[in-house]
XYZ file of C-alpha atoms in Angstrom:
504
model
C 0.000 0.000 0.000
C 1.438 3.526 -0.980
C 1.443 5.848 2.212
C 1.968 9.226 2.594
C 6.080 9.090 3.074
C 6.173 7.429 -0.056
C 5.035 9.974 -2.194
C 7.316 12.285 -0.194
C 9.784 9.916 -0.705
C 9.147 9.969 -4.812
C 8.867 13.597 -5.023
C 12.343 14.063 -3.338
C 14.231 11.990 -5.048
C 12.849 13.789 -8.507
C 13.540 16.676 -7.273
C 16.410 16.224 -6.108
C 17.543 14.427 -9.504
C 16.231 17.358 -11.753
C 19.290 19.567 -9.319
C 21.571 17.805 -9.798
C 21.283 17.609 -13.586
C 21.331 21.017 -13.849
C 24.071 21.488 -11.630
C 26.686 22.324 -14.421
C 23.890 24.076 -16.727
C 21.285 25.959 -14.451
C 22.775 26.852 -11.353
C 19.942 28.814 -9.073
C 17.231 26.582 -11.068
C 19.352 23.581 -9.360
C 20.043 25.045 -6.006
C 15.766 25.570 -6.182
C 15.272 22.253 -6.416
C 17.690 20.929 -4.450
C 16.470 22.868 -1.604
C 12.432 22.223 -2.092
C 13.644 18.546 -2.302
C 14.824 18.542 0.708
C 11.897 20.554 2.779
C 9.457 17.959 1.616
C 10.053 15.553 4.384
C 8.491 18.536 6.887
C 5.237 17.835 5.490
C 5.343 14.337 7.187
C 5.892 16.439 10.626
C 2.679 19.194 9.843
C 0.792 15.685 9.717
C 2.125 14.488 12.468
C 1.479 17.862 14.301
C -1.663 18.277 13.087
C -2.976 14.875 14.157
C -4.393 14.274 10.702
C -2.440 11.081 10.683
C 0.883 9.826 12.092
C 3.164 8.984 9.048
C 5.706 9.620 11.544
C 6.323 9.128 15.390
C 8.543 10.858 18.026
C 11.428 9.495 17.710
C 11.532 9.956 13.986
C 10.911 13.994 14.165
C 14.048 15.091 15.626
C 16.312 12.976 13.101
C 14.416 14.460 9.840
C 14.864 17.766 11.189
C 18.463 17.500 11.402
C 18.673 15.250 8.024
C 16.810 18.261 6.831
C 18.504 21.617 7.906
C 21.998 19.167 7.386
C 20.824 18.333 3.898
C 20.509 21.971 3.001
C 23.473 22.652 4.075
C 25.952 20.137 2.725
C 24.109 20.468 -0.743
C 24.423 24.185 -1.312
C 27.959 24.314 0.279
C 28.990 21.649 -1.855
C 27.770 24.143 -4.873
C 31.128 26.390 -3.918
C 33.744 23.540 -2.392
C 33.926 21.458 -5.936
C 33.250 24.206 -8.562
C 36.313 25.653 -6.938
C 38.005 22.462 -6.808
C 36.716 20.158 -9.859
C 35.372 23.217 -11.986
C 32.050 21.503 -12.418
C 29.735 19.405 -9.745
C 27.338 16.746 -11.346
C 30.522 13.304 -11.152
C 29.907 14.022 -7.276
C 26.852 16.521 -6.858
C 25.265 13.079 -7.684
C 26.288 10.556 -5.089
C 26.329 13.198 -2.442
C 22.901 14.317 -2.934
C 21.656 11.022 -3.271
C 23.158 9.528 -0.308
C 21.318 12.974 1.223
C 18.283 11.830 0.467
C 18.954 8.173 1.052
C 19.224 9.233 4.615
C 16.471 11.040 5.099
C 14.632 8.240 3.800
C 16.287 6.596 6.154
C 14.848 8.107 9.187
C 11.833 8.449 7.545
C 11.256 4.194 7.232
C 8.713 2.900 9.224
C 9.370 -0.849 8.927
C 12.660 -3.300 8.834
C 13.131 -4.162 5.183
C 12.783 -0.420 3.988
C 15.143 0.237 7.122
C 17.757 -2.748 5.940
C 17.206 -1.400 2.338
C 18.579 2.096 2.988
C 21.104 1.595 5.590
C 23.390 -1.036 2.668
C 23.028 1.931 -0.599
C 23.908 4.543 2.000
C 27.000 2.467 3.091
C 27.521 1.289 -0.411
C 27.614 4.871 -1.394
C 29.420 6.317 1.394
C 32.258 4.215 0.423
C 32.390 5.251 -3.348
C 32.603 9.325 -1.628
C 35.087 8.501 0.809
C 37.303 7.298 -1.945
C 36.156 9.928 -4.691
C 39.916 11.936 -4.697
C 41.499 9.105 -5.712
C 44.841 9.145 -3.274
C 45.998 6.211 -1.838
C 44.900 7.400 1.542
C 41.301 8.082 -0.003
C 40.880 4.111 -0.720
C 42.264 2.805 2.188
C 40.127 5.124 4.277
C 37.427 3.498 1.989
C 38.135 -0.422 2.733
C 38.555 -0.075 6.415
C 35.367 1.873 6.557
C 34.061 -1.376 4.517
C 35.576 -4.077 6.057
C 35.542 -2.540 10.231
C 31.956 -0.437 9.636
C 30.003 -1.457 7.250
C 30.566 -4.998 7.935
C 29.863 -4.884 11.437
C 26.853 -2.596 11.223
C 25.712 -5.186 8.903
C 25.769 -8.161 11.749
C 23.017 -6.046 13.863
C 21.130 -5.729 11.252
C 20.481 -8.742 9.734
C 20.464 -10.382 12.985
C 17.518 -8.049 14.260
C 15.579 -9.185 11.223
C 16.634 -12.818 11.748
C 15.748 -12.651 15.516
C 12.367 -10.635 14.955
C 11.753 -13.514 11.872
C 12.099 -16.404 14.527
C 9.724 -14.778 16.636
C 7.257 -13.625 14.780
C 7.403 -14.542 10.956
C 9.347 -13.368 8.140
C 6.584 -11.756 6.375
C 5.301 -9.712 9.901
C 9.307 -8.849 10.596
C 10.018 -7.405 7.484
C 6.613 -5.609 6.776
C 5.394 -4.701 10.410
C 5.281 -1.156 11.366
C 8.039 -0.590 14.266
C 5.128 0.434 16.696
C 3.499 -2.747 16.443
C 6.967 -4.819 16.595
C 7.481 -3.049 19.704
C 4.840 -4.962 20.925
C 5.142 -7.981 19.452
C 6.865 -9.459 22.439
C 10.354 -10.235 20.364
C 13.147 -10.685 23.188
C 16.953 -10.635 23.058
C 17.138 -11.208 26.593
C 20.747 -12.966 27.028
C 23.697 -11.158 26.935
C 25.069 -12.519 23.740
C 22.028 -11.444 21.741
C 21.993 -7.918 23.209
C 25.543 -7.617 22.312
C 25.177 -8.780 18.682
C 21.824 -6.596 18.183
C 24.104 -3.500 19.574
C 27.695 -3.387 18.393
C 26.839 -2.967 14.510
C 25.237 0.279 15.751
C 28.177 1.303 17.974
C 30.730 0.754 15.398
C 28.992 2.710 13.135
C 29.339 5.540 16.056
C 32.935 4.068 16.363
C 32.819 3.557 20.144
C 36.652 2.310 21.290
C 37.998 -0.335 20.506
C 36.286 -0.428 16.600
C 36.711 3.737 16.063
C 39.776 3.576 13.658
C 37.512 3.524 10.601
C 36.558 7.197 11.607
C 39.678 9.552 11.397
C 41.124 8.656 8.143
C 37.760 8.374 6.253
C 36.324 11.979 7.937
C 39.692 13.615 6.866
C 40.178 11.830 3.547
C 36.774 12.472 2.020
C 36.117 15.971 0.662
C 34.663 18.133 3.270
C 31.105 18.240 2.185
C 31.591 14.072 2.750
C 33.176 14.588 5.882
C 30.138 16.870 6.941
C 27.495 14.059 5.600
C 29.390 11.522 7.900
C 29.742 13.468 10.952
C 26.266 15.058 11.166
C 24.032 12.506 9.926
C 25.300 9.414 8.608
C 26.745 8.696 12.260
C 23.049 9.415 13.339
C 22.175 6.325 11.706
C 23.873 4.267 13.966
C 21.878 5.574 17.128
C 18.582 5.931 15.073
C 19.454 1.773 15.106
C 19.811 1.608 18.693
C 17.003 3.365 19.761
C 15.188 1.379 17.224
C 16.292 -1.705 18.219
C 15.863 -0.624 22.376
C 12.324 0.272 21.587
C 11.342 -3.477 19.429
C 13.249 -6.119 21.145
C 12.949 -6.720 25.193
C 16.993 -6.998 25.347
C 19.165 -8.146 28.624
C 19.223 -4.423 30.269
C 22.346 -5.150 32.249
C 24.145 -6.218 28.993
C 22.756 -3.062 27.605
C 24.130 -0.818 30.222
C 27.382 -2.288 31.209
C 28.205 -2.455 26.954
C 26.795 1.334 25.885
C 28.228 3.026 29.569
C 31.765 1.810 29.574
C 32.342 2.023 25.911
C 30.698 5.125 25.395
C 33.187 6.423 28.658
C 35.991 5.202 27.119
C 35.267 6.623 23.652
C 34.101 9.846 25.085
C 37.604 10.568 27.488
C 39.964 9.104 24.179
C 38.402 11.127 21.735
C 38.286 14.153 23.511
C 42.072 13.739 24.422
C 43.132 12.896 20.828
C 41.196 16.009 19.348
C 43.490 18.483 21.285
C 46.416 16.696 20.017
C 45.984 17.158 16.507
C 47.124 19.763 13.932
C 44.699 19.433 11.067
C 41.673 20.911 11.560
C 39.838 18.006 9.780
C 41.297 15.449 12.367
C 40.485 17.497 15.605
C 36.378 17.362 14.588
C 36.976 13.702 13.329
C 38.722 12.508 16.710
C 35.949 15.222 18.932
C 33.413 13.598 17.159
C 34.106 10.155 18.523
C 34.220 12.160 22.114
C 31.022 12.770 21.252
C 29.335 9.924 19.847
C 30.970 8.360 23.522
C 28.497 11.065 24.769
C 25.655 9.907 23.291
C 25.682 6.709 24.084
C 27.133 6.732 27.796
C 22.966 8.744 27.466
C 22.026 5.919 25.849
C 22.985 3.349 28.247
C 21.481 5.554 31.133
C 17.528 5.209 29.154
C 16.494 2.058 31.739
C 17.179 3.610 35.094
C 16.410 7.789 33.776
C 13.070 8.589 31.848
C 14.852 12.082 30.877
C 17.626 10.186 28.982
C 15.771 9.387 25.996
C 14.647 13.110 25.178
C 18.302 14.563 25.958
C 20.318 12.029 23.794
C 17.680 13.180 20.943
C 18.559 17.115 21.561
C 22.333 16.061 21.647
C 21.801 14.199 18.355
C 20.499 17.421 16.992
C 23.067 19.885 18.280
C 26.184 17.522 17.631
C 24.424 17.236 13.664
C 24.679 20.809 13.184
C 27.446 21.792 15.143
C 29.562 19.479 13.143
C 28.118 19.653 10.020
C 28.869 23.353 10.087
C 32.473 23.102 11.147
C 33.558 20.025 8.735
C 31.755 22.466 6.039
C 33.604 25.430 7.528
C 37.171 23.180 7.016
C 36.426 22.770 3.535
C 36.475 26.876 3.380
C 39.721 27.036 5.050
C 40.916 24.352 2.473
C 39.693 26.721 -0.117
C 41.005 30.013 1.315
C 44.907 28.550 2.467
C 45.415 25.360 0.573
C 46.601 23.889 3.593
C 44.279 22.726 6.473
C 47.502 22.691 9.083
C 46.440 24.783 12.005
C 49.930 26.011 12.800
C 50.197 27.241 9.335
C 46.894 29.332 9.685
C 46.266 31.424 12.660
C 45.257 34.715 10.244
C 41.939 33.575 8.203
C 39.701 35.918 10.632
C 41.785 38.981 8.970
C 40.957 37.429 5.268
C 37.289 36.391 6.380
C 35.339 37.739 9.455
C 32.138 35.625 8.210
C 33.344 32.751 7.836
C 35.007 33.306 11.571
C 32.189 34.119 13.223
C 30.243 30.623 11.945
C 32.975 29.139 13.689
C 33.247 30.180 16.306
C 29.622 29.991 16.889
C 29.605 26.412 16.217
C 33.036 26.116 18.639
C 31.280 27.337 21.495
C 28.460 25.671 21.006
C 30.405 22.239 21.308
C 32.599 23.831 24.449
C 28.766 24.651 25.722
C 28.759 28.337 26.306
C 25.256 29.850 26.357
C 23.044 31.064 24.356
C 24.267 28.320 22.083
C 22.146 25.038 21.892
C 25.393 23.279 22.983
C 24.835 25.160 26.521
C 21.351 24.008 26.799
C 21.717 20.239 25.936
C 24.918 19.523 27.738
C 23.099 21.387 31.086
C 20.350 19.006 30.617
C 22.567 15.984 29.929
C 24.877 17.141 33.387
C 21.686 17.025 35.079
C 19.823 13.590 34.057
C 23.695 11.727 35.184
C 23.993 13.717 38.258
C 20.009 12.745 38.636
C 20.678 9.134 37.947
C 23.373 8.702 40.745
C 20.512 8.491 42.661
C 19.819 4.897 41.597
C 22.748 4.150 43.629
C 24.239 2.079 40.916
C 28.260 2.579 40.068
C 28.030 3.405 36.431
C 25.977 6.759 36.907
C 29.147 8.088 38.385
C 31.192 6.560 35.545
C 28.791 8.646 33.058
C 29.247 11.599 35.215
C 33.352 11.438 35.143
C 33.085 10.517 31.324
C 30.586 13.870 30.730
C 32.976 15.466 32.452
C 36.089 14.619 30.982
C 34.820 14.992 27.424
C 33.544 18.821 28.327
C 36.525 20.080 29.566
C 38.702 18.782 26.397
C 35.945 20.486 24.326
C 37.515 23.808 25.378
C 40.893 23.031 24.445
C 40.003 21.533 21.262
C 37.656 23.871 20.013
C 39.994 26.637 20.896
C 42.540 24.873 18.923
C 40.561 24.944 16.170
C 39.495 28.470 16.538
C 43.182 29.114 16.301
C 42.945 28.746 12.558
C 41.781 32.205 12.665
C 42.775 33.751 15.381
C 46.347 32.124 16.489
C 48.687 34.637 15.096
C 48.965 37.781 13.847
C 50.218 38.773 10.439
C 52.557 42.077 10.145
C 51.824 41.824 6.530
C 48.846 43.266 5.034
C 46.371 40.410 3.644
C 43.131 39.566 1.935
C 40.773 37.517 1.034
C 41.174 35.565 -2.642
C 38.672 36.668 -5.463
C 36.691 33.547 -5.338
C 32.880 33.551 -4.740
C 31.743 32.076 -1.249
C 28.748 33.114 -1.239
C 26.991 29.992 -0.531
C 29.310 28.361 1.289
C 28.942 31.546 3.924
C 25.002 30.946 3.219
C 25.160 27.255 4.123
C 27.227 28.053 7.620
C 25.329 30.855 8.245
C 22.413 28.495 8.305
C 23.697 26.193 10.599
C 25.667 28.364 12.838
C 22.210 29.979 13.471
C 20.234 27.432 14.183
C 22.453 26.620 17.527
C 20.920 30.089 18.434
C 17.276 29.615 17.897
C 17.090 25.576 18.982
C 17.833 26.151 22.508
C 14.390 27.483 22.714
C 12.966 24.121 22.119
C 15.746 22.378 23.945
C 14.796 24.708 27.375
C 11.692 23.198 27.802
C 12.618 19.070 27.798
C 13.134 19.059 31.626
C 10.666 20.795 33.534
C 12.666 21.624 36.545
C 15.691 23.290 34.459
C 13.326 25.174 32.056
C 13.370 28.673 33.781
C 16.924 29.085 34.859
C 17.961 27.724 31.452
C 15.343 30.203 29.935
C 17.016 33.366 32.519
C 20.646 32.103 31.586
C 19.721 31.945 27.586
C 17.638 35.129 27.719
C 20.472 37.236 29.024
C 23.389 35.733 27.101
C 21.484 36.043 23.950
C 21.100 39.603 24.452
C 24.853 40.164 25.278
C 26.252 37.890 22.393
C 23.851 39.986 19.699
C 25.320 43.266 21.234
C 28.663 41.800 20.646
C 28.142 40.562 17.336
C 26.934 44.379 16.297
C 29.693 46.142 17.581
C 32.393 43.682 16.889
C 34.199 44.081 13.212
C 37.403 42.137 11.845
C 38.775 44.316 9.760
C 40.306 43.182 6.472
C 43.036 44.942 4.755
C 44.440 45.016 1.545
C 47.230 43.437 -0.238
C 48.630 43.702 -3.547
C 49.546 40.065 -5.063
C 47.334 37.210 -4.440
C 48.428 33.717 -5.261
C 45.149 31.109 -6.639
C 45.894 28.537 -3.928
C 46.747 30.397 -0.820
C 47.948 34.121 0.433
C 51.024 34.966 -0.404
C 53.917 34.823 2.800
């Protein structure tokens, strides 16, 4: 039967089709489409909102949002990055806008095969993109994201469907809606099948000790890949999870003892790894495994905290768009210097005070400063640990050492990376080259945003927090706008410009 995501489904991908072949030819006609492609998934949350039907459900909402804004994004960034690069856009405007729309298709499925489906052409093209420049680096980024990621990912999946098959049918596991397979009665409840239904998902979040796929294929793929990866296809991963928490009964204990101490481990090594690093690609590769640790040290908290399932979603959503702003934001520095070494940078503020700004936006927001979303959710995720030590049990204080841990390296490496602009000082006059970045600036100005007006959705998950959060973000948001008004980075002039890179 043909239901309402379907259609949206159909009209996106024709949409988004008709861009992309006129990406070389019709340029605004393409961005148009492009764009209205990827709004027509809202329509399945007005529904939703609406009660006229639920084509959707709650957990669902938050993910298309992000695949949404994220989609946006990437796409019309992407315009910019390879034009520059390539000189034309459709041999990978394709892939990456299909993959795009693959995802949001993915978060969109409402049963296991459409689910199974997605997830192996979005892998399958994932690892075509993470090869696409060709280097040797490129392809062995590629097979190790294969043979470590995709393969293991795989494992959870297929044996979900072959558990929920056993239990229930082939015909009813495939074809069910999740709602009713969550109750269905399907259990996992031994330690071995929790672990096999869960460490396919974690992988694909690279929790410690399977993460090494993660580093080399963020920094390897072009930047608009790197920003698909970080902000949404890692999303799939816990999209899984929660999935696979909410339809199979599994051992809890398993559940917690597996998600906590990985996701503490990953959390405290990424974070320490992302202040070592030089290239600005590799600090947000190795912070983003800090932060997928995050996420599912929340994740393993769900059975003994009600508020954990509604923070990890918020963190989803502010770790989506904080990151896919800054991986798009490294692919502008790649443009601007030619090099993406942070201790060869340290001036790009005095060439562009835009593209600075995004940044830094999106730096404090994953450091946590308010009025940025990354304030709000990582308040709210401090307070549902601190709340769960209550339960007495040991690894609520390992989630609260791991939260820890993970914010206070945020500062250094987010600074780090600020340094890129900021770092040194120049004697020499400079400027900024003659190449048009107008949408790349459009496409971080969108995101970089967003971590200002979110938080006023994010305020009111816990009841208890919502008016000091609302006092703190009222006030800071008034400060940081009176700041952002009166604060200028001048850019002077220089004489000779080189194509690649300013001139020493």
């Amino acid at each position: 039967m043909v239901e309402l995501r379907h259609i949206v489904w159909s009209i996106m991908f024709t949409l988004a089709f008709l861009g992309v072949i006129l990406a070389d030819s019709k340029v605004k006609a393409s961005i148009i489409l492009r764009v209205t492609a990827y709004l027509t998934p809202l329509t399945l949350i007005i529904v939703y909102i609406l009660g006229l039907t639920k084509p959707v459900d709650w957990i669902q909402i938050p993910f298309i949002l992000l695949g949404v804004l994220a989609s946006i994004a990437i796409s019309v960034h992407s315009e910019n990055y390879h034009r520059v690069l390539i000189g034309f856009l459709r041999p990978i405007q394709l892939p990456l806008d299909s993959v795009l729309v693959l995802i949001i298709a993915f978060f969109m499925a409402r049963n296991l095969i459409e689910l199974a489906i997605l997830w192996i052409f979005v892998e399958l093209i994932c690892l075509f993109l993470i090869s696409f420049s060709g280097t040797i680096e490129a392809r062995r980024a590629a097979f190790t994201f294969l043979v470590v990621c995709a393969a293991t990912g795989d494992i959870s999946l297929f044996t979900w469907i072959a558990l929920t098959a056993l239990q229930i049918g082939i015909d009813r596991a495939l074809l069910n809606d999740f709602t009713l397979l969550a109750t269905s009665g399907i259990t996992a409840n031994t330690p071995l099948l929790t672990f096999l239904l869960i460490i396919g998902f974690l992988t694909k979040m690279a929790m410690v000790p399977l993460h090494f796929w993660l580093p080399d294929a963020y920094t390897e793929a072009p930047s608009p890949v790197s920003a698909m990866l970080s902000g949404l296809a890692s999303k799939m991963g816990l999209y899984g999870l929660l999935r696979v928490y909410s339809t199979v009964k599994l051992d809890v204990s398993t559940l917690m003892y597996i998600a906590v101490l990985m996701g503490f481990i990953t959390a405290v090594y990424g974070s320490i790894m992302a202040s070592g690093q030089v290239d600005v690609k590799r600090v947000l590769a190795y912070s983003s495994i800090s932060h997928y640790g995050v996420m599912v040290i929340l994740f393993g908290l769900i059975p003994i905290q009600s508020t954990a399932m509604s923070v990890l979603l918020a963190y989803a959503i502010f770790h989506g768009i904080a990151k896919t702003c800054l991986f798009l934001n490294s692919g502008s520095i790649e443009i601007i210097a030619s090099t993406r070494n942070i201790y060869s940078l340290g001036y790009l503020a005095r060439v562009d005070s835009k593209l600075f700004r995004y940044a830094l936006l999106s730096a404090l927001s994953l450091i946590g400063i308010p009025p940025t979303l990354g304030f709000v959710v990582k308040a709210l995720a401090f307070y549902t640990v601190i709340s769960s030590i209550a339960q007495g049990h040991i690894l609520s204080f390992i989630a609260l050492v791991g939260l820890t841990v993970s914010s206070v390296f945020s500062l250094l490496y987010s600074m780090k990376y600020i340094g890129a602009y900021i770092g040194s000082y120049r004697v020499r006059p400079i400027q900024p080259l003659p190449i048009p970045l107008n949408a790349m600036r459009l496409s971080e100005s969108l995101l970089a945003l967003s971590l200002l007006v979110f938080p006023v959705a994010a305020i009111t998950l816990i009841s208890t927090l919502t008016i000091p959060l609302l006092v703190v973000y009222t006030t800071s948001i008034t400060v940081f706008s009176m700041f952002i008004l009166r604060s200028k980075v001048k850019v002077v002039r220089e004489e000779e410009l080189w194509f690649g890179g300013l001139r020493s």
